[in-house]
CSV table of C-alpha atoms in Angstrom, one decimal:
chain,number,residue,atom,x,y,z
A,1,MET,CA,110.4,111.1,-32.3
A,2,ALA,CA,108.3,112.9,-29.8
A,3,THR,CA,109.4,113.1,-26.1
A,4,GLU,CA,106.8,114.1,-23.6
A,5,VAL,CA,106.5,114.2,-19.8
A,6,GLU,CA,103.7,112.0,-18.5
A,7,LEU,CA,102.2,112.9,-15.2
A,8,GLU,CA,99.7,110.2,-14.1
A,9,TYR,CA,98.2,108.2,-11.3
A,10,THR,CA,97.1,104.6,-11.6
A,11,TYR,CA,94.4,103.1,-9.4
A,12,LEU,CA,92.8,99.7,-8.9
A,13,ALA,CA,89.1,100.0,-9.6
A,14,LYS,CA,86.7,99.2,-6.7
A,15,GLU,CA,83.8,99.0,-9.1
A,16,ILE,CA,83.0,99.6,-12.8
A,17,PRO,CA,81.3,102.9,-13.2
A,18,LYS,CA,77.6,102.6,-14.2
A,19,GLY,CA,77.2,103.0,-18.0
A,20,LEU,CA,80.9,102.6,-18.8
A,21,SER,CA,80.1,100.5,-21.9
A,22,ASP,CA,78.3,103.5,-23.4
A,23,TYR,CA,81.6,105.5,-23.3
A,24,PRO,CA,84.1,105.6,-26.2
A,25,SER,CA,86.7,102.8,-26.1
A,26,LYS,CA,89.6,101.3,-28.0
A,27,LEU,CA,91.2,97.9,-28.0
A,28,ILE,CA,94.9,98.2,-27.0
A,29,VAL,CA,97.4,95.5,-27.6
A,30,ASP,CA,100.9,96.1,-26.1
A,31,VAL,CA,104.0,93.9,-26.7
A,32,TYR,CA,106.9,94.6,-24.3
A,33,TYR,CA,110.6,94.1,-25.1
A,34,PRO,CA,112.9,92.5,-24.3
A,35,ALA,CA,110.8,89.6,-23.1
A,36,GLU,CA,113.5,88.3,-20.7
A,37,VAL,CA,113.7,91.5,-18.7
A,38,GLU,CA,111.6,91.6,-15.5
A,39,HIS,CA,110.3,95.1,-16.2
A,40,PRO,CA,110.7,96.1,-19.8
A,41,PHE,CA,110.1,99.8,-20.6
A,42,LEU,CA,110.0,99.5,-24.4
A,43,ARG,CA,106.6,98.6,-26.0
A,44,ILE,CA,105.0,98.3,-29.4
A,45,ARG,CA,101.3,99.4,-29.2
A,46,GLN,CA,98.3,98.9,-31.3
A,47,TYR,CA,95.8,101.6,-30.3
A,48,GLY,CA,92.7,101.0,-32.3
A,49,ASP,CA,93.9,101.7,-35.9
A,50,SER,CA,97.1,103.4,-34.8
A,51,TYR,CA,100.5,101.9,-34.0
A,52,GLU,CA,103.5,103.2,-32.1
A,53,LEU,CA,106.8,102.3,-30.5
A,54,THR,CA,107.1,103.8,-27.0
A,55,LYS,CA,109.8,103.9,-24.3
A,56,LYS,CA,108.7,105.2,-20.8
A,57,VAL,CA,111.1,105.7,-18.0
A,58,PRO,CA,110.8,107.5,-14.7
A,59,ALA,CA,112.0,111.1,-15.1
A,60,ASN,CA,112.8,111.6,-11.5
A,61,GLY,CA,114.5,108.6,-10.0
A,62,SER,CA,111.9,105.9,-9.2
A,63,ASP,CA,108.7,108.1,-9.2
A,64,ALA,CA,106.4,106.2,-11.5
A,65,SER,CA,103.9,109.2,-11.5
A,66,TYR,CA,106.4,111.4,-13.4
A,67,GLN,CA,107.8,109.7,-16.5
A,68,LEU,CA,109.5,110.6,-19.8
A,69,GLU,CA,107.8,109.1,-22.8
A,70,HIS,CA,109.5,108.8,-26.2
A,71,THR,CA,107.2,107.8,-29.0
A,72,VAL,CA,107.7,106.9,-32.7
A,73,GLN,CA,104.6,106.5,-34.9
A,74,LEU,CA,104.5,103.2,-36.9
A,75,ASP,CA,102.4,102.0,-39.8
A,76,ARG,CA,100.6,98.6,-39.6
A,77,GLY,CA,103.4,96.8,-41.6
A,78,GLU,CA,106.1,98.1,-39.2
A,79,PHE,CA,104.0,97.0,-36.2
A,80,GLU,CA,103.4,93.5,-37.6
A,81,ALA,CA,107.1,93.1,-38.5
A,82,LEU,CA,108.3,94.3,-35.1
A,83,THR,CA,105.9,92.2,-33.1
A,84,LYS,CA,107.3,89.0,-34.7
A,85,ALA,CA,110.2,89.4,-32.2
A,86,PRO,CA,109.7,87.5,-28.9
A,87,GLY,CA,107.9,89.9,-26.5
A,88,ARG,CA,105.3,89.8,-23.7
A,89,ARG,CA,101.8,90.7,-24.7
A,90,VAL,CA,98.9,92.3,-22.8
A,91,ALA,CA,95.5,93.2,-24.2
A,92,LYS,CA,92.9,95.5,-22.7
A,93,ARG,CA,89.9,97.6,-23.7
A,94,ARG,CA,90.4,101.2,-22.7
A,95,TYR,CA,87.3,103.3,-21.9
A,96,TYR,CA,87.4,107.1,-21.9
A,97,TYR,CA,85.2,108.0,-18.9
A,98,ASP,CA,84.3,111.6,-18.0
A,99,TYR,CA,84.9,112.2,-14.3
A,100,GLN,CA,84.4,115.7,-13.0
A,101,GLY,CA,85.6,117.3,-16.3
A,102,GLN,CA,88.6,115.0,-16.5
A,103,THR,CA,89.1,111.9,-18.6
A,104,ALA,CA,89.6,108.6,-16.7
A,105,GLU,CA,91.2,106.0,-18.8
A,106,ILE,CA,89.6,102.8,-17.5
A,107,ASP,CA,91.5,99.7,-18.6
A,108,VAL,CA,89.5,96.5,-18.6
A,109,PHE,CA,92.1,93.7,-19.1
A,110,GLU,CA,91.3,90.8,-21.4
A,111,GLY,CA,92.4,87.2,-21.8
A,112,GLU,CA,94.5,85.7,-18.9
A,113,LEU,CA,94.3,89.1,-17.0
A,114,GLY,CA,90.5,89.2,-17.2
A,115,GLY,CA,89.1,90.5,-13.9
A,116,LEU,CA,91.7,93.2,-13.5
A,117,VAL,CA,90.5,96.8,-14.0
A,118,GLU,CA,92.9,99.8,-13.6
A,119,VAL,CA,92.1,103.5,-13.8
A,120,ASP,CA,94.6,106.1,-15.1
A,121,PHE,CA,94.4,109.8,-14.8
A,122,GLU,CA,96.9,112.0,-16.7
A,123,PHE,CA,97.6,115.6,-15.8
A,124,THR,CA,99.0,118.6,-17.7
A,125,ASN,CA,100.9,120.0,-14.7
A,126,ARG,CA,102.3,118.8,-11.4
A,127,ASP,CA,100.1,121.1,-9.2
A,128,ASP,CA,96.9,119.6,-10.6
A,129,GLN,CA,98.3,116.1,-10.2
A,130,LEU,CA,99.3,116.7,-6.5
A,131,MET,CA,95.8,118.2,-5.7
A,132,PHE,CA,93.9,115.3,-7.3
A,133,LYS,CA,91.8,113.1,-5.0
A,134,MET,CA,91.1,109.5,-5.8
A,135,PRO,CA,87.6,108.9,-7.0
A,136,ASP,CA,85.1,106.8,-5.1
A,137,PHE,CA,85.0,104.1,-7.8
A,138,CYS,CA,88.7,103.5,-7.2
A,139,LEU,CA,90.1,101.2,-4.5
A,140,ALA,CA,93.8,102.0,-4.1
A,141,ASP,CA,96.6,104.1,-5.6
A,142,VAL,CA,99.0,101.6,-7.3
A,143,THR,CA,101.1,104.2,-9.2
A,144,GLN,CA,104.3,103.3,-7.4
A,145,GLU,CA,103.6,99.5,-7.3
A,146,ALA,CA,105.8,97.7,-9.9
A,147,PHE,CA,103.4,94.8,-10.2
A,148,ALA,CA,100.7,97.1,-11.7
A,149,ALA,CA,102.9,98.6,-14.5
A,150,GLY,CA,102.1,97.5,-18.1
A,151,GLY,CA,105.5,96.0,-18.6
A,152,MET,CA,105.2,93.9,-15.5
A,153,LEU,CA,101.6,92.7,-16.3
A,154,ALA,CA,102.5,91.7,-19.9
A,155,GLY,CA,102.7,88.0,-20.3
A,156,LYS,CA,101.1,87.3,-16.9
A,157,ALA,CA,97.7,85.9,-15.8
A,158,TYR,CA,95.4,87.1,-13.1
A,159,LYS,CA,96.6,84.3,-10.8
A,160,ASP,CA,100.2,85.6,-11.1
A,161,ILE,CA,99.2,88.9,-9.4
A,162,LYS,CA,96.5,87.6,-7.1
A,163,LYS,CA,98.6,87.9,-4.0
A,164,GLN,CA,99.5,91.5,-4.7
A,165,LEU,CA,95.9,92.3,-5.4
A,166,ALA,CA,94.7,90.6,-2.2
A,167,HIS,CA,96.9,93.1,-0.2
A,168,TYR,CA,94.4,95.7,-1.4
A,169,LYS,CA,91.4,93.4,-0.9
A,170,TYR,CA,90.8,93.7,-4.7
A,171,GLN,CA,87.9,91.7,-6.1
A,172,PRO,CA,87.8,90.7,-9.8
A,173,LEU,CA,85.6,93.0,-11.9
A,174,PHE,CA,83.9,92.3,-15.2
A,175,MET,CA,81.8,94.3,-17.6
A,176,ASP,CA,78.2,93.3,-17.9
A,177,GLY,CA,77.8,90.0,-19.8
A,178,GLU,CA,81.4,88.9,-19.1
A,179,LYS,CA,82.2,86.0,-16.8
A,180,GLU,CA,85.1,85.0,-14.7
């Protein structure tokens, strides 16, 4: 089992960067456990053709930008067996977008959360993280907002978070060719 420190910021997208569909992407399906917990931290993830079990918890009190991540690699059979347990699902297409020499992970949510687009930036050290400035294509920093966390989004629909998004004047976003 690997344990890593994850330093990241999460933003709501203001717009979808031009040409995003030309960048590499992977379908991600997350199932969070236990289903009856308001904010589960344990997830089973399909990441393209890879599978893993991950537990993410804040490393420093309640600071969601600084987390400990414990990961165990799974094979497809283990993933399929484990996801038979009741959990809350969320699906998104993650694009790997180059922004000023750094990779922006742009998550375009699918299904009931269609219209939601979040942008994650990960950092190798705290100084780089603290010096980072939000890009123009982002609307608001929601790193510390519980409603925007994967475990909280799992099993929900866009209408369930519409009030929180309205606080930021967020407008639903879709890739070219997609509809509301």
